[in-house]
Coordinates of C-alpha atoms and ligand atoms in Angstrom, one line a residue:
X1 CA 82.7 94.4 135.2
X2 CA 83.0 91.6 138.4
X3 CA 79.9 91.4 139.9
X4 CA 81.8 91.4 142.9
X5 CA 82.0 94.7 142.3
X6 CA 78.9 95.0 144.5
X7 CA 80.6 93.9 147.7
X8 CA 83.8 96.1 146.7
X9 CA 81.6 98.7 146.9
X10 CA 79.6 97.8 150.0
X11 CA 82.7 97.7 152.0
X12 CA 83.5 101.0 151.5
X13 CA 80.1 102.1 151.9
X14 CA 78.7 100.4 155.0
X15 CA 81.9 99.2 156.0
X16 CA 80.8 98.2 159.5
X17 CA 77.2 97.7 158.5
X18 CA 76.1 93.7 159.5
X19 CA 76.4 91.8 156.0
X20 CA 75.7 88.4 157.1
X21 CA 73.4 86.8 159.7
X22 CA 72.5 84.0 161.4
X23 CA 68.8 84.1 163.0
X24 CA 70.8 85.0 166.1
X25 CA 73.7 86.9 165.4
X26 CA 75.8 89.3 162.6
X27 CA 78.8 87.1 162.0
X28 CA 80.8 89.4 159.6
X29 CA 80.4 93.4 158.5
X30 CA 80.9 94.2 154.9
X31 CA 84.2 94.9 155.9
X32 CA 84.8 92.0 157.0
X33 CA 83.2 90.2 154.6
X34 CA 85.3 91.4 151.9
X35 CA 88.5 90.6 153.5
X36 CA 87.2 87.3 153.9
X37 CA 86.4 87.2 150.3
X38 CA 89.5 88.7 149.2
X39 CA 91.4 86.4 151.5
X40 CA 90.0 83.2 150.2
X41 CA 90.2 84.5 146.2
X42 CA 94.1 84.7 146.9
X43 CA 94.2 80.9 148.2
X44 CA 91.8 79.8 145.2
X45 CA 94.6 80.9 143.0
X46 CA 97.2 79.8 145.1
X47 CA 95.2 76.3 144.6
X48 CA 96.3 76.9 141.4
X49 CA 92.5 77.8 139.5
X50 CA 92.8 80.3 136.8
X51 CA 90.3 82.7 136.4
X52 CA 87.3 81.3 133.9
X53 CA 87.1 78.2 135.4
X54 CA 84.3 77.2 137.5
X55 CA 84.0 75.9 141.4
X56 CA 81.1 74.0 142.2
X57 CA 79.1 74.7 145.4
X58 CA 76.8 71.9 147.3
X59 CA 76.0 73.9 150.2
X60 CA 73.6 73.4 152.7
X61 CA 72.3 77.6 153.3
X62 CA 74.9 78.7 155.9
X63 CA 76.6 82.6 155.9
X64 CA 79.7 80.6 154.2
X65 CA 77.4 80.6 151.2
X66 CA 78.2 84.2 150.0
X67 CA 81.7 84.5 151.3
X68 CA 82.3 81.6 148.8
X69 CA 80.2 82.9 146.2
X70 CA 82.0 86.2 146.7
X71 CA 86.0 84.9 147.1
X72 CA 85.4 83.1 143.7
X73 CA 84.0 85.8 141.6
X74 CA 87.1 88.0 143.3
X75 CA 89.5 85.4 142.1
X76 CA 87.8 85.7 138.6
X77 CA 86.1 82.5 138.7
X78 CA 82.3 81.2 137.8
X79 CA 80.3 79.6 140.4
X80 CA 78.2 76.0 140.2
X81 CA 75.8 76.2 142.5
X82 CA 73.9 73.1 143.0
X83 CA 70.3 72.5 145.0
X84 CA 71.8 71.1 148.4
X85 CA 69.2 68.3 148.3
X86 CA 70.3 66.4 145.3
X87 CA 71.3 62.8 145.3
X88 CA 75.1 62.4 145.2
X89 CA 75.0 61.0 141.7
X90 CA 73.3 64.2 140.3
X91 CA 76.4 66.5 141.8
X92 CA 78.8 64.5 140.5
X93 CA 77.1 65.0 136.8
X94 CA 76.4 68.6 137.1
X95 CA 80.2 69.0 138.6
X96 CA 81.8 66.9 135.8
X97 CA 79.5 68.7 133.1
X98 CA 80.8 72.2 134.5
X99 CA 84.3 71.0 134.3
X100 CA 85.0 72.1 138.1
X101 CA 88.1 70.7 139.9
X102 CA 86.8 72.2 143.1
X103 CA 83.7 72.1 145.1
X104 CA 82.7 73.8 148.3
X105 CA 80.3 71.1 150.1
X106 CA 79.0 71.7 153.6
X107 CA 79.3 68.9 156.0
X108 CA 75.6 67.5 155.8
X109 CA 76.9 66.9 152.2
X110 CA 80.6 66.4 152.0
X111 CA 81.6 63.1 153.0
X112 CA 79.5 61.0 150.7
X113 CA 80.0 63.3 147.8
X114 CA 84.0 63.2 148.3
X115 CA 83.9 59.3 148.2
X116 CA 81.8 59.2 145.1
X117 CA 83.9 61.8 143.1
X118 CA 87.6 60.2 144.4
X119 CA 90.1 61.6 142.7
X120 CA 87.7 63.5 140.0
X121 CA 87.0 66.8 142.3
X122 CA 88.6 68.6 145.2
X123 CA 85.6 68.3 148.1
X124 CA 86.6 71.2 150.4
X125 CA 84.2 70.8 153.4
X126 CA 83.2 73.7 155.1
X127 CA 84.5 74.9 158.8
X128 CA 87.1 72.3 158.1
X129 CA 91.0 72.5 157.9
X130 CA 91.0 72.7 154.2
X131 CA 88.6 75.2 153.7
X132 CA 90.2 77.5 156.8
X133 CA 94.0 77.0 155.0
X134 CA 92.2 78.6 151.9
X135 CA 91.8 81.9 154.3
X136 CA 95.3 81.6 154.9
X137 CA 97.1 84.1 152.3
X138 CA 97.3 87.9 152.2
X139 CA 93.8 89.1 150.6
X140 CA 94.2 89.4 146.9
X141 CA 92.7 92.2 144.7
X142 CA 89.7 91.6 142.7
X143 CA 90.0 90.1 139.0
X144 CA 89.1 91.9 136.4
X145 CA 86.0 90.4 134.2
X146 CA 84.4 90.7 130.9
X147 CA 81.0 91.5 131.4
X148 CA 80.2 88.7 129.1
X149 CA 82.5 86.0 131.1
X150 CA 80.3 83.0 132.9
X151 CA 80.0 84.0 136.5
X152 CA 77.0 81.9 137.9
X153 CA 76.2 78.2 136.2
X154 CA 72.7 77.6 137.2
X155 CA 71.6 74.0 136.9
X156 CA 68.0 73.6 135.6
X157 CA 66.3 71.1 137.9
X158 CA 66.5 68.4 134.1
X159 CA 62.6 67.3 134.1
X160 CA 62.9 66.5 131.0
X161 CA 66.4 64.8 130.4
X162 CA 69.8 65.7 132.3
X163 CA 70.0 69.3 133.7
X164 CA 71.7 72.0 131.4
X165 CA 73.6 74.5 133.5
X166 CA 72.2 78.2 132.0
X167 CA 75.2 80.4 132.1
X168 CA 74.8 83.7 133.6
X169 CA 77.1 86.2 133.2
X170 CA 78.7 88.8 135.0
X171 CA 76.6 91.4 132.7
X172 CA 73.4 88.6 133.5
X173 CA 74.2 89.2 137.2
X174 CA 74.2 93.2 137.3
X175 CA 71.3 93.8 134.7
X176 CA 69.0 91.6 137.5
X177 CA 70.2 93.0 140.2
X178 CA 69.6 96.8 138.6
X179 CA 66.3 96.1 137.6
X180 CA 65.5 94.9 141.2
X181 CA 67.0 97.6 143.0
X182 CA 64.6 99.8 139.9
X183 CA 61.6 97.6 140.6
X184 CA 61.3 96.7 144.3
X185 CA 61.4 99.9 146.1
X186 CA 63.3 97.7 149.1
X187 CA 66.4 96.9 149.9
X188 CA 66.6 100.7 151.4
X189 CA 65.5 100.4 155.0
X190 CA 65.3 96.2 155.2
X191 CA 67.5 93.2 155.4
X192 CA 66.8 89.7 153.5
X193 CA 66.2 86.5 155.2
X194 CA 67.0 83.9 152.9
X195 CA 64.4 81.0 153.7
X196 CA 65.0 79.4 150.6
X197 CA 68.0 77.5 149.2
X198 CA 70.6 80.1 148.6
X199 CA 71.3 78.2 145.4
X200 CA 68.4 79.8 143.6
X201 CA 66.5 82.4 143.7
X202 CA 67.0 83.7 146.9
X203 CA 70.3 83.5 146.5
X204 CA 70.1 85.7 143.4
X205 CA 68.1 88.6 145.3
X206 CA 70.6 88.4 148.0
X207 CA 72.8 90.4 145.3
X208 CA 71.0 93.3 145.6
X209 CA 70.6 94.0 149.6
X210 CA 74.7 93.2 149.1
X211 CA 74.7 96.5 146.7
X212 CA 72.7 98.5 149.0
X213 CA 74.8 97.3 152.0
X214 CA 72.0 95.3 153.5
X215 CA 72.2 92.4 156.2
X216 CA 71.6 89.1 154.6
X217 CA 70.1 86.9 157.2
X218 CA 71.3 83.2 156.1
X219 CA 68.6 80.7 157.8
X220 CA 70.1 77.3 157.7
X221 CA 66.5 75.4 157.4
X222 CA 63.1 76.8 157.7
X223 CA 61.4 75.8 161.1
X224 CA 59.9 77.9 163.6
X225 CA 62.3 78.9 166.3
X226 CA 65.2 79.6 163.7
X227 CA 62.7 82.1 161.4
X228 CA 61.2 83.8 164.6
X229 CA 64.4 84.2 166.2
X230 CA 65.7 86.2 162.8
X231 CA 62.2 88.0 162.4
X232 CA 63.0 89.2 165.9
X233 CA 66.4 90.4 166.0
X234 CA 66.5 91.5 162.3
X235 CA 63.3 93.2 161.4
X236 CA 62.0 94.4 158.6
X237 CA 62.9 91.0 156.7
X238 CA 62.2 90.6 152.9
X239 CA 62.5 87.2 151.5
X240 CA 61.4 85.3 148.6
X241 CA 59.4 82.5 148.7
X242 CA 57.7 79.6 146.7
X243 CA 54.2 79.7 146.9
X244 CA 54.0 76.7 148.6
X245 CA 56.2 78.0 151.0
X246 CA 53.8 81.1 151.0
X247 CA 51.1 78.4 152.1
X248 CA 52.8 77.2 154.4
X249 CA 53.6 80.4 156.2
X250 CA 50.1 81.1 157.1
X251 CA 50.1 78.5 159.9
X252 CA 51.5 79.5 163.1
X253 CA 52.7 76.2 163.4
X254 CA 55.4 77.8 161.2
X255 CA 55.4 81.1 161.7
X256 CA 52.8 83.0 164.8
X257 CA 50.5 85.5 163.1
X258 CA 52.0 88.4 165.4
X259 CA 55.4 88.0 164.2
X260 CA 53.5 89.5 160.4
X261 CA 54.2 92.9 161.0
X262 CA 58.4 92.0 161.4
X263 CA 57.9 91.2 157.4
X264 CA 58.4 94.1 154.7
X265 CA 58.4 91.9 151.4
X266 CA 57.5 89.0 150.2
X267 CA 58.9 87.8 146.9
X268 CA 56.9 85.0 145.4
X269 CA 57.3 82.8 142.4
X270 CA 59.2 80.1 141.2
X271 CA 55.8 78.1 140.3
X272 CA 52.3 79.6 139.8
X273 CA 50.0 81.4 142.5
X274 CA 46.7 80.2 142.4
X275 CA 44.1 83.1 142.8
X276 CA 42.8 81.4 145.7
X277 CA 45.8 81.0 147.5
X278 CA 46.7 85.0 146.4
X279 CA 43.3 86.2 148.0
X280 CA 44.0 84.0 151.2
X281 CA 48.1 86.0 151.6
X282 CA 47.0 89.0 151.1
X283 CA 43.9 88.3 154.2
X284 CA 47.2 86.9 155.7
X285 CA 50.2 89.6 155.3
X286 CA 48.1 92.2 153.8
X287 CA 48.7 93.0 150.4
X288 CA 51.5 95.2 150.8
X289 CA 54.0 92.9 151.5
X290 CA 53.1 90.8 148.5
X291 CA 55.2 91.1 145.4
X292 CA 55.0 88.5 142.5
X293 CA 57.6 87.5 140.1
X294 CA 58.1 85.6 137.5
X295 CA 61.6 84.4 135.9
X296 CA 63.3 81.1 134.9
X297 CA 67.0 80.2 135.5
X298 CA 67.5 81.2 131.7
X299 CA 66.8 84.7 132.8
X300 CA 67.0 85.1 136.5
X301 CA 64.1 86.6 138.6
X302 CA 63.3 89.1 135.7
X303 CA 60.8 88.6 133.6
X304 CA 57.8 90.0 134.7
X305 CA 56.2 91.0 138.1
X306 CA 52.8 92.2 140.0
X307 CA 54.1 94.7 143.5
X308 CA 52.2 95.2 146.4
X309 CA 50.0 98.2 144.6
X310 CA 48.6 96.2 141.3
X311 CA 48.0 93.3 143.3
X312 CA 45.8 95.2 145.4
X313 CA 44.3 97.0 142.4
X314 CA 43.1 93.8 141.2
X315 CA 41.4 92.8 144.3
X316 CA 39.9 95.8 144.8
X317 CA 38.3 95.7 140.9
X318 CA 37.4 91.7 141.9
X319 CA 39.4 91.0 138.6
X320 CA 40.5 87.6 139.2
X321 CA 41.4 87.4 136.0
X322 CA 44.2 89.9 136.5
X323 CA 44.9 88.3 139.8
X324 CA 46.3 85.4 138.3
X325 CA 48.8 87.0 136.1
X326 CA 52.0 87.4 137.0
X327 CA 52.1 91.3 136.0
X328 CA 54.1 93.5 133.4
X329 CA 57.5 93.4 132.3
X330 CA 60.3 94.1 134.2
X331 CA 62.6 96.9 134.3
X332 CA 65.2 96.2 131.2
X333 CA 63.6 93.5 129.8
X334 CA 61.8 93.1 126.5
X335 CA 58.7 90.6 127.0
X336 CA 56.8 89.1 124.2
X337 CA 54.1 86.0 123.4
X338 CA 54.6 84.4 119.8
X339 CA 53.0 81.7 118.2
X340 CA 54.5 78.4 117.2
X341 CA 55.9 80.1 113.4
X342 CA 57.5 82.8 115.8
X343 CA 55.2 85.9 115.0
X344 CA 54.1 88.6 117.7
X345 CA 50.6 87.3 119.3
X346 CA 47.8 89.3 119.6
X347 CA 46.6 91.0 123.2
X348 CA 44.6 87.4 124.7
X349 CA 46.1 85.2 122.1
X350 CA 48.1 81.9 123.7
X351 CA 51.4 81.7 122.5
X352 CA 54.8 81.2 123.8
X353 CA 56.4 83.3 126.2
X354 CA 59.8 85.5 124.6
X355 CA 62.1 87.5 126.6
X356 CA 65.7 89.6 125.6
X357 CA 67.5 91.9 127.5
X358 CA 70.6 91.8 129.2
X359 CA 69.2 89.4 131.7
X360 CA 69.3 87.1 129.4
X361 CA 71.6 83.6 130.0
X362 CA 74.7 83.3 127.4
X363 CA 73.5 79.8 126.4
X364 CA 74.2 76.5 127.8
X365 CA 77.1 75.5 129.4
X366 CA 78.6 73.0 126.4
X367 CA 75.1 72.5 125.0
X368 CA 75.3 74.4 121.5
X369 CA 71.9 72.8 120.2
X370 CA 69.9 73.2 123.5
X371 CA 71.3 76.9 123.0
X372 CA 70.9 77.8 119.5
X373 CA 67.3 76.2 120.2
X374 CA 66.5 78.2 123.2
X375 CA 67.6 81.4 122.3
X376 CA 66.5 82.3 118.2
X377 CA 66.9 85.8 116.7
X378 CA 67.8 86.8 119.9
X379 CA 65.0 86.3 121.9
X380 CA 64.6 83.7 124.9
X381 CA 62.0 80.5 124.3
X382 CA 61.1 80.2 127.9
X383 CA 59.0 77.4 127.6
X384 CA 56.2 79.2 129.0
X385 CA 52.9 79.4 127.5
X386 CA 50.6 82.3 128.3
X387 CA 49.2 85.9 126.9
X388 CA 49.0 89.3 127.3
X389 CA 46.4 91.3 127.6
X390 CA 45.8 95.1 126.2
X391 CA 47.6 96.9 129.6
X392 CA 50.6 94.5 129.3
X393 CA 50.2 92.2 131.8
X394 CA 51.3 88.4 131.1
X395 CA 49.1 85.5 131.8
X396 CA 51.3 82.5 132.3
X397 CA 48.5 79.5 131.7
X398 CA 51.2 76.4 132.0
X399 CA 54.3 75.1 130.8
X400 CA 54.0 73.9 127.3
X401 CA 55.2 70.3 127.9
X402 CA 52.1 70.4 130.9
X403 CA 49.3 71.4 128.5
X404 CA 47.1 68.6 127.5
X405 CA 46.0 68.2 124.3
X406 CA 42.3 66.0 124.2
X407 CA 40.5 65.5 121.2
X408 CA 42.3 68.1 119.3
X409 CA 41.5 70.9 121.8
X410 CA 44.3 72.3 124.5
X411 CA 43.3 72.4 127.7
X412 CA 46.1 74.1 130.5
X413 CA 46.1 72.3 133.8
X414 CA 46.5 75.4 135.5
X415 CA 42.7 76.7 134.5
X416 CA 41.2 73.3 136.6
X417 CA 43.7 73.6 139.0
X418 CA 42.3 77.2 139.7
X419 CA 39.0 76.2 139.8
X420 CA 39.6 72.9 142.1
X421 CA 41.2 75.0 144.5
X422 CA 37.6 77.3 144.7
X423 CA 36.3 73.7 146.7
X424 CA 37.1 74.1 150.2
X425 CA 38.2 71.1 151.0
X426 CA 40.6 71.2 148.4
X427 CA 44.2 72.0 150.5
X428 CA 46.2 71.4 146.9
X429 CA 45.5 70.1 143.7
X430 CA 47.9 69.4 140.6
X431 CA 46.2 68.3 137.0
X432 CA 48.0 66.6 134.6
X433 CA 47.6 64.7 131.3
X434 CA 47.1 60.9 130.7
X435 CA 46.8 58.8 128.3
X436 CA 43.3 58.1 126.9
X437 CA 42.3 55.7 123.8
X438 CA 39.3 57.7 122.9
X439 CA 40.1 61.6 123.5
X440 CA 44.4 61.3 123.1
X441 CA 44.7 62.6 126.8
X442 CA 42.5 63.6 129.2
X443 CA 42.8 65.5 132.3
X444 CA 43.5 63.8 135.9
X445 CA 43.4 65.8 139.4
X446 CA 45.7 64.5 142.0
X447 CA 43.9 66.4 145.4
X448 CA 45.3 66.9 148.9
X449 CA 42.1 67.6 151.0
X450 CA 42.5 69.6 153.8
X451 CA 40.1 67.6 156.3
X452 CA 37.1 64.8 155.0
X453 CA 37.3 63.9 151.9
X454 CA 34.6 64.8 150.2
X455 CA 32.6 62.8 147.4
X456 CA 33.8 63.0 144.0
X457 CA 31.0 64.5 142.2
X458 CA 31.5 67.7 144.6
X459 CA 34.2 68.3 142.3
X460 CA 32.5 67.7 139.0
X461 CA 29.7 70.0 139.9
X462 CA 32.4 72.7 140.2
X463 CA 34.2 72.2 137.5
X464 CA 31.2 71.9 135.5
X465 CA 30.0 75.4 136.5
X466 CA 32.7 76.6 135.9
X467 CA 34.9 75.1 132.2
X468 CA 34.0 73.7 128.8
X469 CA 33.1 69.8 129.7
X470 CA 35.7 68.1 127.9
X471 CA 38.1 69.8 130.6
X472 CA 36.5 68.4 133.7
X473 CA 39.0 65.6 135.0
X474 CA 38.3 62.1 134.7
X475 CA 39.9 61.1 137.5
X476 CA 40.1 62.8 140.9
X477 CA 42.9 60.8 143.0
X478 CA 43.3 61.5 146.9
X479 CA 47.0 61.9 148.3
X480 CA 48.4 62.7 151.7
X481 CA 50.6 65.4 149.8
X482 CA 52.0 66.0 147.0
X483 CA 55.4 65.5 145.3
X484 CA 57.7 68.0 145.6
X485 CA 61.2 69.3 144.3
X486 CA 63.6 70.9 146.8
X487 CA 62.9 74.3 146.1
X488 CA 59.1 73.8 146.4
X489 CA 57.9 73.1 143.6
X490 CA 55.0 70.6 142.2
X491 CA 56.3 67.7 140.5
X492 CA 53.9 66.9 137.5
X493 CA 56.9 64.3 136.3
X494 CA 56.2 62.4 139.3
X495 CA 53.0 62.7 139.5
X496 CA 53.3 61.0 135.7
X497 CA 55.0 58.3 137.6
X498 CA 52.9 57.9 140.1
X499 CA 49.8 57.7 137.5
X500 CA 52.1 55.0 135.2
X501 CA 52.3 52.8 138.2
X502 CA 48.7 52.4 139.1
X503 CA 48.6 50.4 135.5
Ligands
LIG1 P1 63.5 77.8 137.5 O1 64.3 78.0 136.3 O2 63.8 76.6 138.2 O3 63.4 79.0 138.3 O4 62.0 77.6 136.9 C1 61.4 78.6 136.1 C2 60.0 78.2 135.8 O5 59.1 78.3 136.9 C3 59.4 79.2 134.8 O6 59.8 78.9 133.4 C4 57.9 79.1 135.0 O7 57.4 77.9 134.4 C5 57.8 78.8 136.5 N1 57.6 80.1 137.2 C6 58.5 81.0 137.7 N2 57.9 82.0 138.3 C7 56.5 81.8 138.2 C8 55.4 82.5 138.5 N3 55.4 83.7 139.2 N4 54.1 82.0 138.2 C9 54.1 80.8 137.5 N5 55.1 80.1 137.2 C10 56.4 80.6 137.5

């Protein structure tokens, strides 16, 4: 079962349906599409790559992205993709750990990474001679493939220690996309704009519109003209987004209020959704075009999710409580919280966060301890900390190398941030753990205001109405913005960092 199945069938279904976009124009039908893919799995084999082994993919998001993606799980291969903003040094580890002798790099990216990988790795640059040559043979039919055979190696962004690439499967690939397609009640009578890096999540949703025969609208970097022009000419959009991103949409210095309406769905996740943040989207895009979800690369996009109709449940019932979880299981997937010895929690008990299913990654590419450690009795240790509650829905309260642990009690970031970001001149917050002599660790806030900054004890008031003491922070520090990775989210590592070097 080749996922590429999906596009096999596409092209006989909307054959001359757009399949991938610019923000300004279609640049190839499904039909097209597949004879492009078909044409470049023949020259990947006439490269001499046998089916199993992998290509790696630094790619800047372009509408090349699928047709690669596509052409190499046609020619039976597995796909690398890497986050197009990594430092030169970090492709050529996550290429050499993956084995690849190939890698698709767009031009932004190309040069520098073909002189640091020499003779190591075939750089094919995109648009150029070597990449069109590939086109260049009769289209070749697709590969057979196991459905357990690695089809996607996604690269953990490696916060703690060197990334692991989590190898999805071609089974991996289809269980997500069916329990989207059985979730999301979209992908019917709208296209996806893919905002974010097509290495990730986005990427991974993409799947689904390609099932359905849907346009995928492939913005090359998100900035106003480029995501108004597609908003115009390709309405209704879905796309997923961060929830920084999220944030960021809500100024029309990004995005005009009036071009709202041109949106269907927002997917959201990646990183937590503070309440406040929630409350201020759904003022913004109006609830209905909110859908949460939760999922790691270890399990792709599907773990758990909150659509459009329990998010507004929950602000109707002014359960903010509810508001801050990130829903019920998804579609396929069998969710559960255990504590530390590995037994079922009980509804509101903290534990950590278990998943199986067929969503579920293989393993580790070549890392059999991180593997065997990750997955036990068949069940995925996400990492996650959080509970459930009686109606099934998941709290997620922090990652469990975030939660602080002072004076013997635990204390989750998350529950300061949440009530920081009640202060309004709070525009961000992130809360970490530092080292204290006294207490073990004790909390710190690291706070973006959004105009004056206002006097410390503001904040201690508020916290103080609002948690035990011992979780008020002890610090407050003022940035200019926070660190970042790539994809959008907070970086608590370099916030640690940035903490160590004040002495
Ligand atoms: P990645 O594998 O890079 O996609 O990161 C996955 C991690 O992001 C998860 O293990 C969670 O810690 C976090 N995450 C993903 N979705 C959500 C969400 N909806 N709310 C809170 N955290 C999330």
């Amino acid at each position: 079962m080749n996922i590429a199945t999906l596009l096999e069938t596409a092209a006989l279904t909307a054959r001359d349906k757009a399949a991938l976009s610019s923000p300004h124009e279609t640049v190839l039908t499904y039909g097209a599409f597949r004879a492009r893919a078909a044409r470049l799995a023949a020259g990947l084999a006439a490269s001499g790559l046998a089916p199993g082994e992998r290509v790696a993919l630094a790619m800047s998001n372009g509408t090349e992205y699928y047709e690669v993606m596509f052409g190499a799980w046609m020619a039976g291969l597995c796909v690398a993709p890497m986050n197009p903003r990594l430092h030169v040094r970090e492709f050529a580890f996550a290429i050499a750990d993956s084995g690849a002798r190939l890698c698709f790099a767009t031009p932004d990216i190309a040069p520098g990474l073909a002189a640091e990988l020499g003779d190591a790795c075939r750089v094919v640059e995109i648009g150029g001679p070597d990449f069109e040559a590939l086109f260049a043979n009769a289209p070749a039919p697709m590969v057979e493939a196991a459905g357990d055979a690695p089809a996607w190696l996604f690269y953990t962004s490696g916060t703690t220690g060197k990334p692991k690439g989590a190898v999805l499967t071609h089974r991996n690939l289809m269980a997500m996309t069916v329990s989207f397609l059985a979730d999301s009640g979209t992908c019917v009578d709208d296209n996806i704009l893919h905002l974010a890096p097509l290495s990730h999540a986005s990427g991974m949703l993409g799947l689904a519109y390609v099932a359905r025969g849907r346009n995928n609208v492939v913005l090359p970097a998100l900035g106003k003209p480029a995501l108004e022009e597609a908003l115009k000419n390709f309405a209704p959009l879905s796309f997923f987004a961060v929830p920084t991103v999220v944030r960021r949409l809500m100024e029309p210095s990004l995005l005009a209020p009036e071009f709202v309406p041109a949106i269907r769905r927002i997917f959201f996740g990646g990183a937590p959704m503070y309440v406040e943040d929630l409350k201020r989207a759904a003022a913004h895009f109006g609830t209905e075009r909110l859908w949460q979800l939760y999922g790691q690369g270890e399990a792709p996009c599907t773990i758990s999710y909150m659509p459009p109709h329990l998010i507004a449940k929950a602000l109707e019932a002014g359960d903010d409580r509810r508001l801050g979880s990130v829903g019920i299981p998804r579609s396929g997937v069998a969710l559960r919280v255990v504590s530390e010895a590995g037994k079922p929690c009980t509804p509101g008990e903290v534990g950590e966060v278990a998943v199986s299913g067929d969503v579920v990654m293989a393993g580790y590419w070549a890392r059999e301890e991180a593997s065997a450690q990750a997955i036990r009795g068949g069940w995925l240790h996400t990492g996650d900390l959080g509970f459930m509650d009686e109606d099934g829905y998941l709290t997620l309260v922090d990652r469990s190398k975030d939660m602080i642990i002072s004076g013997g009690s635990n204390i989750y970031p998350r529950e300061i941030e949440e009530v920081l970001l009640l202060h309004p001149a709070i525009a961000e917050c992130s809360v970490i753990g530092v080292a204290d002599a006294e207490w073990g660790e004790v909390p710190v806030a690291f706070v973006v205001a959004s105009g004056e900054r206002p006097a410390r004890e503001a904040f201690d008031t508020l916290c103080l109405d609002h948690l035990a003491r011992y979780k008020r922070p002890r610090d407050y520090i003022f940035v200019d913005e926070l660190p970042k990775s790539s994809y959008g989210k907070i970086l608590k590592s370099a916030l640690r960092e940035q903490w160590a070097g004040r002495g």
